[in-house]
Amino acid sequence: MTMDDLDEDVINKVRQMAVNRTKNHPWKSMTNFDLLKSASLYIKDFTTQQEGYTLACALLFGKDLTIQSILPHYRTDVVYKKDDEIRYIDRDTVETNLIDSYDRIMKFVEKHLPSPFHLEKDIRIDIRNAIFRELVVNTLMHREFLMHQYGRIIISEKKILIENANRPYICGNLKPNDFRPYTKNPTIAKIFKEIGFAEELGSGV
């Protein structure tokens, strides 16, 4: 890849999101290339001595055609349907970068699900967005992108089903009192953390 294969508007969007969270964020004064390099999205392979953009960079900032050229199977299918019916009422096939994917999926959720009234310390909280923010971010962030199974979020009247490609690193029962989280895609997770999509790395199960 070259910089021409990336969507610089999305890079600028991410820079602004990071600066909005941290006024003097280092990315504020960096060029787009320096930003990508500082985030380990442009690296040197010390085995081959080659340098270049990473797969994570393509997924985060690649133009749609770039991503489809590299990973033709990549997409997130978001479906709204009635319970136990095969046919869906509405559907969005999201094949864009991970940053814009988050916005599109959240808009789909807001379109089809109500936001019930919820108070937390006398402050009204959008409980729908709070729940789905976590759900959507984890669906995008922790996928095994080299597997050909695409991500799916199926919303129906009584349940929500999420399917994501995964290569498990632990087989057997999960023990909540003795469990260490494992970040599937740490470079993507770091970008999500910088812009406020995710919390501290490895903070949840």
JSON list of C-alpha atoms in Angstrom, two decimals:
[
{"chain": "A", "resi": 1, "resn": "MET", "atom": "CA", "xyz": [0.00, 0.00, 0.00]},
{"chain": "A", "resi": 2, "resn": "THR", "atom": "CA", "xyz": [0.85, 3.68, -0.34]},
{"chain": "A", "resi": 3, "resn": "MET", "atom": "CA", "xyz": [-0.75, 6.73, 1.24]},
{"chain": "A", "resi": 4, "resn": "ASP", "atom": "CA", "xyz": [-2.96, 6.98, -1.88]},
{"chain": "A", "resi": 5, "resn": "ASP", "atom": "CA", "xyz": [-4.65, 3.72, -0.83]},
{"chain": "A", "resi": 6, "resn": "LEU", "atom": "CA", "xyz": [-5.70, 5.24, 2.50]},
{"chain": "A", "resi": 7, "resn": "ASP", "atom": "CA", "xyz": [-8.56, 7.62, 3.27]},
{"chain": "A", "resi": 8, "resn": "GLU", "atom": "CA", "xyz": [-6.84, 10.67, 4.74]},
{"chain": "A", "resi": 9, "resn": "ASP", "atom": "CA", "xyz": [-10.19, 12.14, 5.79]},
{"chain": "A", "resi": 10, "resn": "VAL", "atom": "CA", "xyz": [-10.58, 9.21, 8.19]},
{"chain": "A", "resi": 11, "resn": "ILE", "atom": "CA", "xyz": [-7.03, 9.73, 9.52]},
{"chain": "A", "resi": 12, "resn": "ASN", "atom": "CA", "xyz": [-7.85, 13.40, 10.14]},
{"chain": "A", "resi": 13, "resn": "LYS", "atom": "CA", "xyz": [-11.12, 12.38, 11.81]},
{"chain": "A", "resi": 14, "resn": "VAL", "atom": "CA", "xyz": [-9.26, 10.05, 14.19]},
{"chain": "A", "resi": 15, "resn": "ARG", "atom": "CA", "xyz": [-6.69, 12.75, 14.96]},
{"chain": "A", "resi": 16, "resn": "GLN", "atom": "CA", "xyz": [-9.47, 15.18, 15.88]},
{"chain": "A", "resi": 17, "resn": "MET", "atom": "CA", "xyz": [-11.22, 12.58, 18.05]},
{"chain": "A", "resi": 18, "resn": "ALA", "atom": "CA", "xyz": [-7.98, 11.97, 19.95]},
{"chain": "A", "resi": 19, "resn": "VAL", "atom": "CA", "xyz": [-7.37, 15.71, 20.40]},
{"chain": "A", "resi": 20, "resn": "ASN", "atom": "CA", "xyz": [-10.94, 16.21, 21.61]},
{"chain": "A", "resi": 21, "resn": "ARG", "atom": "CA", "xyz": [-10.20, 13.71, 24.40]},
{"chain": "A", "resi": 22, "resn": "THR", "atom": "CA", "xyz": [-6.67, 14.97, 25.17]},
{"chain": "A", "resi": 23, "resn": "LYS", "atom": "CA", "xyz": [-6.03, 18.61, 24.30]},
{"chain": "A", "resi": 24, "resn": "ASN", "atom": "CA", "xyz": [-2.26, 18.23, 23.82]},
{"chain": "A", "resi": 25, "resn": "HIS", "atom": "CA", "xyz": [-2.34, 14.80, 22.22]},
{"chain": "A", "resi": 26, "resn": "PRO", "atom": "CA", "xyz": [0.94, 14.06, 20.34]},
{"chain": "A", "resi": 27, "resn": "TRP", "atom": "CA", "xyz": [-1.01, 13.35, 17.12]},
{"chain": "A", "resi": 28, "resn": "LYS", "atom": "CA", "xyz": [-2.16, 16.99, 17.00]},
{"chain": "A", "resi": 29, "resn": "SER", "atom": "CA", "xyz": [1.06, 18.25, 15.41]},
{"chain": "A", "resi": 30, "resn": "MET", "atom": "CA", "xyz": [2.00, 15.13, 13.43]},
{"chain": "A", "resi": 31, "resn": "THR", "atom": "CA", "xyz": [1.67, 14.58, 9.71]},
{"chain": "A", "resi": 32, "resn": "ASN", "atom": "CA", "xyz": [-0.61, 11.72, 8.69]},
{"chain": "A", "resi": 33, "resn": "PHE", "atom": "CA", "xyz": [2.39, 9.53, 7.90]},
{"chain": "A", "resi": 34, "resn": "ASP", "atom": "CA", "xyz": [4.05, 10.26, 11.26]},
{"chain": "A", "resi": 35, "resn": "LEU", "atom": "CA", "xyz": [0.77, 9.52, 13.04]},
{"chain": "A", "resi": 36, "resn": "LEU", "atom": "CA", "xyz": [0.54, 6.10, 11.36]},
{"chain": "A", "resi": 37, "resn": "LYS", "atom": "CA", "xyz": [4.18, 5.37, 12.13]},
{"chain": "A", "resi": 38, "resn": "SER", "atom": "CA", "xyz": [3.80, 6.34, 15.80]},
{"chain": "A", "resi": 39, "resn": "ALA", "atom": "CA", "xyz": [0.78, 4.02, 16.06]},
{"chain": "A", "resi": 40, "resn": "SER", "atom": "CA", "xyz": [2.76, 1.04, 14.63]},
{"chain": "A", "resi": 41, "resn": "LEU", "atom": "CA", "xyz": [0.64, 1.07, 11.47]},
{"chain": "A", "resi": 42, "resn": "TYR", "atom": "CA", "xyz": [3.74, 1.56, 9.33]},
{"chain": "A", "resi": 43, "resn": "ILE", "atom": "CA", "xyz": [6.54, -0.73, 10.49]},
{"chain": "A", "resi": 44, "resn": "LYS", "atom": "CA", "xyz": [9.79, -2.39, 9.54]},
{"chain": "A", "resi": 45, "resn": "ASP", "atom": "CA", "xyz": [10.00, -6.18, 9.34]},
{"chain": "A", "resi": 46, "resn": "PHE", "atom": "CA", "xyz": [13.42, -6.93, 10.81]},
{"chain": "A", "resi": 47, "resn": "THR", "atom": "CA", "xyz": [13.43, -10.42, 9.28]},
{"chain": "A", "resi": 48, "resn": "THR", "atom": "CA", "xyz": [13.07, -9.22, 5.68]},
{"chain": "A", "resi": 49, "resn": "GLN", "atom": "CA", "xyz": [14.20, -5.59, 6.22]},
{"chain": "A", "resi": 50, "resn": "GLN", "atom": "CA", "xyz": [11.08, -4.46, 4.35]},
{"chain": "A", "resi": 51, "resn": "GLU", "atom": "CA", "xyz": [8.98, -1.51, 5.49]},
{"chain": "A", "resi": 52, "resn": "GLY", "atom": "CA", "xyz": [5.31, -0.88, 4.85]},
{"chain": "A", "resi": 53, "resn": "TYR", "atom": "CA", "xyz": [1.77, -0.36, 6.06]},
{"chain": "A", "resi": 54, "resn": "THR", "atom": "CA", "xyz": [0.16, -3.10, 8.12]},
{"chain": "A", "resi": 55, "resn": "LEU", "atom": "CA", "xyz": [-3.11, -4.99, 7.69]},
{"chain": "A", "resi": 56, "resn": "ALA", "atom": "CA", "xyz": [-4.43, -3.10, 10.73]},
{"chain": "A", "resi": 57, "resn": "CYS", "atom": "CA", "xyz": [-3.70, 0.17, 8.90]},
{"chain": "A", "resi": 58, "resn": "ALA", "atom": "CA", "xyz": [-5.72, -1.00, 5.90]},
{"chain": "A", "resi": 59, "resn": "LEU", "atom": "CA", "xyz": [-8.65, -2.01, 8.11]},
{"chain": "A", "resi": 60, "resn": "LEU", "atom": "CA", "xyz": [-8.62, 1.24, 10.07]},
{"chain": "A", "resi": 61, "resn": "PHE", "atom": "CA", "xyz": [-7.89, 3.75, 7.31]},
{"chain": "A", "resi": 62, "resn": "GLY", "atom": "CA", "xyz": [-8.03, 1.99, 3.93]},
{"chain": "A", "resi": 63, "resn": "LYS", "atom": "CA", "xyz": [-10.33, 3.15, 1.17]},
{"chain": "A", "resi": 64, "resn": "ASP", "atom": "CA", "xyz": [-13.17, 0.70, 0.53]},
{"chain": "A", "resi": 65, "resn": "LEU", "atom": "CA", "xyz": [-11.56, -0.63, -2.66]},
{"chain": "A", "resi": 66, "resn": "THR", "atom": "CA", "xyz": [-8.24, -1.09, -0.85]},
{"chain": "A", "resi": 67, "resn": "ILE", "atom": "CA", "xyz": [-9.82, -3.18, 1.89]},
{"chain": "A", "resi": 68, "resn": "GLN", "atom": "CA", "xyz": [-11.81, -5.30, -0.57]},
{"chain": "A", "resi": 69, "resn": "SER", "atom": "CA", "xyz": [-8.67, -5.93, -2.63]},
{"chain": "A", "resi": 70, "resn": "ILE", "atom": "CA", "xyz": [-6.77, -7.17, 0.43]},
{"chain": "A", "resi": 71, "resn": "LEU", "atom": "CA", "xyz": [-9.63, -8.97, 2.26]},
{"chain": "A", "resi": 72, "resn": "PRO", "atom": "CA", "xyz": [-12.50, -9.70, -0.18]},
{"chain": "A", "resi": 73, "resn": "HIS", "atom": "CA", "xyz": [-14.43, -11.52, 2.56]},
{"chain": "A", "resi": 74, "resn": "TYR", "atom": "CA", "xyz": [-14.35, -8.58, 5.00]},
{"chain": "A", "resi": 75, "resn": "ARG", "atom": "CA", "xyz": [-17.71, -7.19, 6.06]},
{"chain": "A", "resi": 76, "resn": "THR", "atom": "CA", "xyz": [-20.10, -6.80, 8.96]},
{"chain": "A", "resi": 77, "resn": "ASP", "atom": "CA", "xyz": [-23.69, -7.82, 8.28]},
{"chain": "A", "resi": 78, "resn": "VAL", "atom": "CA", "xyz": [-26.24, -5.98, 10.45]},
{"chain": "A", "resi": 79, "resn": "VAL", "atom": "CA", "xyz": [-29.78, -7.39, 10.29]},
{"chain": "A", "resi": 80, "resn": "TYR", "atom": "CA", "xyz": [-33.11, -6.47, 11.89]},
{"chain": "A", "resi": 81, "resn": "LYS", "atom": "CA", "xyz": [-35.84, -9.11, 11.77]},
{"chain": "A", "resi": 82, "resn": "LYS", "atom": "CA", "xyz": [-38.79, -10.60, 13.62]},
{"chain": "A", "resi": 83, "resn": "ASP", "atom": "CA", "xyz": [-38.10, -13.53, 15.93]},
{"chain": "A", "resi": 84, "resn": "ASP", "atom": "CA", "xyz": [-37.70, -16.97, 14.35]},
{"chain": "A", "resi": 85, "resn": "GLU", "atom": "CA", "xyz": [-38.25, -15.71, 10.82]},
{"chain": "A", "resi": 86, "resn": "ILE", "atom": "CA", "xyz": [-35.68, -16.21, 8.09]},
{"chain": "A", "resi": 87, "resn": "ARG", "atom": "CA", "xyz": [-36.58, -13.06, 6.17]},
{"chain": "A", "resi": 88, "resn": "TYR", "atom": "CA", "xyz": [-35.30, -9.77, 7.50]},
{"chain": "A", "resi": 89, "resn": "ILE", "atom": "CA", "xyz": [-37.02, -6.38, 7.75]},
{"chain": "A", "resi": 90, "resn": "ASP", "atom": "CA", "xyz": [-33.88, -4.27, 7.29]},
{"chain": "A", "resi": 91, "resn": "ARG", "atom": "CA", "xyz": [-30.24, -4.95, 6.59]},
{"chain": "A", "resi": 92, "resn": "ASP", "atom": "CA", "xyz": [-26.96, -3.08, 6.16]},
{"chain": "A", "resi": 93, "resn": "THR", "atom": "CA", "xyz": [-23.87, -4.75, 4.70]},
{"chain": "A", "resi": 94, "resn": "VAL", "atom": "CA", "xyz": [-20.97, -2.71, 6.09]},
{"chain": "A", "resi": 95, "resn": "GLU", "atom": "CA", "xyz": [-17.76, -3.07, 4.08]},
{"chain": "A", "resi": 96, "resn": "THR", "atom": "CA", "xyz": [-15.97, 0.17, 4.95]},
{"chain": "A", "resi": 97, "resn": "ASN", "atom": "CA", "xyz": [-13.09, 0.91, 7.35]},
{"chain": "A", "resi": 98, "resn": "LEU", "atom": "CA", "xyz": [-13.45, 0.09, 11.04]},
{"chain": "A", "resi": 99, "resn": "ILE", "atom": "CA", "xyz": [-13.85, 3.73, 12.12]},
{"chain": "A", "resi": 100, "resn": "ASP", "atom": "CA", "xyz": [-16.76, 4.47, 9.78]},
{"chain": "A", "resi": 101, "resn": "SER", "atom": "CA", "xyz": [-18.15, 0.95, 10.36]},
{"chain": "A", "resi": 102, "resn": "TYR", "atom": "CA", "xyz": [-18.74, 1.83, 14.00]},
{"chain": "A", "resi": 103, "resn": "ASP", "atom": "CA", "xyz": [-20.78, 4.93, 13.06]},
{"chain": "A", "resi": 104, "resn": "ARG", "atom": "CA", "xyz": [-22.87, 3.06, 10.50]},
{"chain": "A", "resi": 105, "resn": "ILE", "atom": "CA", "xyz": [-23.68, 0.16, 12.79]},
{"chain": "A", "resi": 106, "resn": "MET", "atom": "CA", "xyz": [-24.61, 2.49, 15.65]},
{"chain": "A", "resi": 107, "resn": "LYS", "atom": "CA", "xyz": [-26.96, 4.44, 13.36]},
{"chain": "A", "resi": 108, "resn": "PHE", "atom": "CA", "xyz": [-28.62, 1.16, 12.36]},
{"chain": "A", "resi": 109, "resn": "VAL", "atom": "CA", "xyz": [-29.09, 0.27, 16.03]},
{"chain": "A", "resi": 110, "resn": "GLU", "atom": "CA", "xyz": [-30.54, 3.71, 16.84]},
{"chain": "A", "resi": 111, "resn": "LYS", "atom": "CA", "xyz": [-32.94, 3.34, 13.91]},
{"chain": "A", "resi": 112, "resn": "HIS", "atom": "CA", "xyz": [-34.44, 0.07, 15.14]},
{"chain": "A", "resi": 113, "resn": "LEU", "atom": "CA", "xyz": [-34.12, -0.04, 18.92]},
{"chain": "A", "resi": 114, "resn": "PRO", "atom": "CA", "xyz": [-35.71, 2.29, 21.47]},
{"chain": "A", "resi": 115, "resn": "SER", "atom": "CA", "xyz": [-33.71, 4.04, 24.17]},
{"chain": "A", "resi": 116, "resn": "PRO", "atom": "CA", "xyz": [-35.52, 3.23, 27.44]},
{"chain": "A", "resi": 117, "resn": "PHE", "atom": "CA", "xyz": [-35.51, 5.78, 30.23]},
{"chain": "A", "resi": 118, "resn": "HIS", "atom": "CA", "xyz": [-32.65, 5.09, 32.67]},
{"chain": "A", "resi": 119, "resn": "LEU", "atom": "CA", "xyz": [-31.25, 7.17, 35.53]},
{"chain": "A", "resi": 120, "resn": "GLU", "atom": "CA", "xyz": [-27.76, 6.87, 36.95]},
{"chain": "A", "resi": 121, "resn": "LYS", "atom": "CA", "xyz": [-27.07, 9.19, 39.91]},
{"chain": "A", "resi": 122, "resn": "ASP", "atom": "CA", "xyz": [-29.98, 11.44, 38.84]},
{"chain": "A", "resi": 123, "resn": "ILE", "atom": "CA", "xyz": [-28.57, 11.74, 35.30]},
{"chain": "A", "resi": 124, "resn": "ARG", "atom": "CA", "xyz": [-30.41, 10.29, 32.32]},
{"chain": "A", "resi": 125, "resn": "ILE", "atom": "CA", "xyz": [-28.22, 7.74, 30.53]},
{"chain": "A", "resi": 126, "resn": "ASP", "atom": "CA", "xyz": [-28.78, 6.42, 27.00]},
{"chain": "A", "resi": 127, "resn": "ILE", "atom": "CA", "xyz": [-28.63, 2.78, 28.08]},
{"chain": "A", "resi": 128, "resn": "ARG", "atom": "CA", "xyz": [-29.09, 1.53, 24.50]},
{"chain": "A", "resi": 129, "resn": "ASN", "atom": "CA", "xyz": [-25.99, 3.34, 23.25]},
{"chain": "A", "resi": 130, "resn": "ALA", "atom": "CA", "xyz": [-23.99, 2.38, 26.34]},
{"chain": "A", "resi": 131, "resn": "ILE", "atom": "CA", "xyz": [-24.66, -1.32, 25.75]},
{"chain": "A", "resi": 132, "resn": "PHE", "atom": "CA", "xyz": [-24.25, -1.30, 21.98]},
{"chain": "A", "resi": 133, "resn": "ARG", "atom": "CA", "xyz": [-21.13, 0.85, 22.07]},
{"chain": "A", "resi": 134, "resn": "GLU", "atom": "CA", "xyz": [-19.40, -1.97, 23.97]},
{"chain": "A", "resi": 135, "resn": "LEU", "atom": "CA", "xyz": [-20.93, -4.66, 21.78]},
{"chain": "A", "resi": 136, "resn": "VAL", "atom": "CA", "xyz": [-20.07, -3.02, 18.44]},
{"chain": "A", "resi": 137, "resn": "VAL", "atom": "CA", "xyz": [-16.55, -2.00, 19.45]},
{"chain": "A", "resi": 138, "resn": "ASN", "atom": "CA", "xyz": [-15.70, -5.53, 20.60]},
{"chain": "A", "resi": 139, "resn": "THR", "atom": "CA", "xyz": [-17.21, -7.03, 17.45]},
{"chain": "A", "resi": 140, "resn": "LEU", "atom": "CA", "xyz": [-14.98, -4.83, 15.29]},
{"chain": "A", "resi": 141, "resn": "MET", "atom": "CA", "xyz": [-11.86, -4.88, 17.46]},
{"chain": "A", "resi": 142, "resn": "HIS", "atom": "CA", "xyz": [-11.47, -8.54, 18.40]},
{"chain": "A", "resi": 143, "resn": "ARG", "atom": "CA", "xyz": [-12.30, -10.29, 15.12]},
{"chain": "A", "resi": 144, "resn": "GLU", "atom": "CA", "xyz": [-9.95, -12.79, 13.46]},
{"chain": "A", "resi": 145, "resn": "PHE", "atom": "CA", "xyz": [-9.80, -10.95, 10.14]},
{"chain": "A", "resi": 146, "resn": "LEU", "atom": "CA", "xyz": [-7.89, -13.63, 8.22]},
{"chain": "A", "resi": 147, "resn": "MET", "atom": "CA", "xyz": [-10.72, -16.13, 8.65]},
{"chain": "A", "resi": 148, "resn": "HIS", "atom": "CA", "xyz": [-13.38, -15.96, 5.93]},
{"chain": "A", "resi": 149, "resn": "GLN", "atom": "CA", "xyz": [-16.32, -15.83, 8.34]},
{"chain": "A", "resi": 150, "resn": "TYR", "atom": "CA", "xyz": [-17.72, -12.30, 8.34]},
{"chain": "A", "resi": 151, "resn": "GLY", "atom": "CA", "xyz": [-19.14, -10.53, 11.37]},
{"chain": "A", "resi": 152, "resn": "ARG", "atom": "CA", "xyz": [-22.90, -10.56, 11.96]},
{"chain": "A", "resi": 153, "resn": "ILE", "atom": "CA", "xyz": [-25.15, -8.63, 14.33]},
{"chain": "A", "resi": 154, "resn": "ILE", "atom": "CA", "xyz": [-28.74, -9.89, 14.23]},
{"chain": "A", "resi": 155, "resn": "ILE", "atom": "CA", "xyz": [-31.32, -7.83, 16.12]},
{"chain": "A", "resi": 156, "resn": "SER", "atom": "CA", "xyz": [-34.73, -9.39, 16.70]},
{"chain": "A", "resi": 157, "resn": "GLU", "atom": "CA", "xyz": [-37.64, -8.68, 19.05]},
{"chain": "A", "resi": 158, "resn": "LYS", "atom": "CA", "xyz": [-36.43, -10.89, 21.89]},
{"chain": "A", "resi": 159, "resn": "LYS", "atom": "CA", "xyz": [-32.69, -11.30, 21.43]},
{"chain": "A", "resi": 160, "resn": "ILE", "atom": "CA", "xyz": [-29.49, -10.03, 19.86]},
{"chain": "A", "resi": 161, "resn": "LEU", "atom": "CA", "xyz": [-27.12, -12.50, 18.20]},
{"chain": "A", "resi": 162, "resn": "ILE", "atom": "CA", "xyz": [-23.48, -11.70, 17.45]},
{"chain": "A", "resi": 163, "resn": "GLU", "atom": "CA", "xyz": [-21.27, -13.93, 15.32]},
{"chain": "A", "resi": 164, "resn": "ASN", "atom": "CA", "xyz": [-17.56, -13.22, 14.94]},
{"chain": "A", "resi": 165, "resn": "ALA", "atom": "CA", "xyz": [-14.62, -15.12, 13.50]},
{"chain": "A", "resi": 166, "resn": "ASN", "atom": "CA", "xyz": [-12.33, -16.32, 16.28]},
{"chain": "A", "resi": 167, "resn": "ARG", "atom": "CA", "xyz": [-9.32, -18.53, 16.95]},
{"chain": "A", "resi": 168, "resn": "PRO", "atom": "CA", "xyz": [-9.57, -19.41, 20.66]},
{"chain": "A", "resi": 169, "resn": "TYR", "atom": "CA", "xyz": [-6.37, -19.42, 22.69]},
{"chain": "A", "resi": 170, "resn": "ILE", "atom": "CA", "xyz": [-8.00, -21.17, 25.67]},
{"chain": "A", "resi": 171, "resn": "CYS", "atom": "CA", "xyz": [-10.05, -24.36, 25.34]},
{"chain": "A", "resi": 172, "resn": "GLY", "atom": "CA", "xyz": [-12.31, -25.36, 28.22]},
{"chain": "A", "resi": 173, "resn": "ASN", "atom": "CA", "xyz": [-14.32, -23.58, 30.87]},
{"chain": "A", "resi": 174, "resn": "LEU", "atom": "CA", "xyz": [-13.76, -19.89, 31.61]},
{"chain": "A", "resi": 175, "resn": "LYS", "atom": "CA", "xyz": [-13.14, -19.22, 35.30]},
{"chain": "A", "resi": 176, "resn": "PRO", "atom": "CA", "xyz": [-14.03, -15.60, 36.14]},
{"chain": "A", "resi": 177, "resn": "ASN", "atom": "CA", "xyz": [-11.78, -15.57, 39.23]},
{"chain": "A", "resi": 178, "resn": "ASP", "atom": "CA", "xyz": [-8.75, -16.81, 37.28]},
{"chain": "A", "resi": 179, "resn": "PHE", "atom": "CA", "xyz": [-8.91, -15.32, 33.81]},
{"chain": "A", "resi": 180, "resn": "ARG", "atom": "CA", "xyz": [-6.60, -12.98, 31.93]},
{"chain": "A", "resi": 181, "resn": "PRO", "atom": "CA", "xyz": [-8.05, -11.11, 28.93]},
{"chain": "A", "resi": 182, "resn": "TYR", "atom": "CA", "xyz": [-6.29, -11.56, 25.59]},
{"chain": "A", "resi": 183, "resn": "THR", "atom": "CA", "xyz": [-6.32, -8.72, 23.08]},
{"chain": "A", "resi": 184, "resn": "LYS", "atom": "CA", "xyz": [-6.82, -10.19, 19.61]},
{"chain": "A", "resi": 185, "resn": "ASN", "atom": "CA", "xyz": [-5.64, -7.15, 17.64]},
{"chain": "A", "resi": 186, "resn": "PRO", "atom": "CA", "xyz": [-3.58, -4.94, 19.98]},
{"chain": "A", "resi": 187, "resn": "THR", "atom": "CA", "xyz": [-2.72, -2.29, 17.34]},
{"chain": "A", "resi": 188, "resn": "ILE", "atom": "CA", "xyz": [-6.38, -1.77, 16.46]},
{"chain": "A", "resi": 189, "resn": "ALA", "atom": "CA", "xyz": [-7.27, -1.81, 20.17]},
{"chain": "A", "resi": 190, "resn": "LYS", "atom": "CA", "xyz": [-4.72, 0.96, 20.87]},
{"chain": "A", "resi": 191, "resn": "ILE", "atom": "CA", "xyz": [-6.25, 3.21, 18.21]},
{"chain": "A", "resi": 192, "resn": "PHE", "atom": "CA", "xyz": [-9.73, 2.54, 19.60]},
{"chain": "A", "resi": 193, "resn": "LYS", "atom": "CA", "xyz": [-8.47, 3.43, 23.08]},
{"chain": "A", "resi": 194, "resn": "GLU", "atom": "CA", "xyz": [-6.93, 6.72, 21.91]},
{"chain": "A", "resi": 195, "resn": "ILE", "atom": "CA", "xyz": [-10.22, 7.90, 20.38]},
{"chain": "A", "resi": 196, "resn": "GLY", "atom": "CA", "xyz": [-12.42, 6.73, 23.25]},
{"chain": "A", "resi": 197, "resn": "PHE", "atom": "CA", "xyz": [-14.05, 3.75, 21.56]},
{"chain": "A", "resi": 198, "resn": "ALA", "atom": "CA", "xyz": [-12.48, 1.35, 24.10]},
{"chain": "A", "resi": 199, "resn": "GLU", "atom": "CA", "xyz": [-11.28, 1.54, 27.68]},
{"chain": "A", "resi": 200, "resn": "GLU", "atom": "CA", "xyz": [-8.00, 0.26, 29.10]},
{"chain": "A", "resi": 201, "resn": "LEU", "atom": "CA", "xyz": [-6.63, -2.70, 27.17]},
{"chain": "A", "resi": 202, "resn": "GLY", "atom": "CA", "xyz": [-7.59, -6.03, 28.66]},
{"chain": "A", "resi": 203, "resn": "SER", "atom": "CA", "xyz": [-10.03, -4.56, 31.17]},
{"chain": "A", "resi": 204, "resn": "GLY", "atom": "CA", "xyz": [-12.96, -6.85, 30.43]},
{"chain": "A", "resi": 205, "resn": "VAL", "atom": "CA", "xyz": [-14.03, -10.38, 29.58]}
]
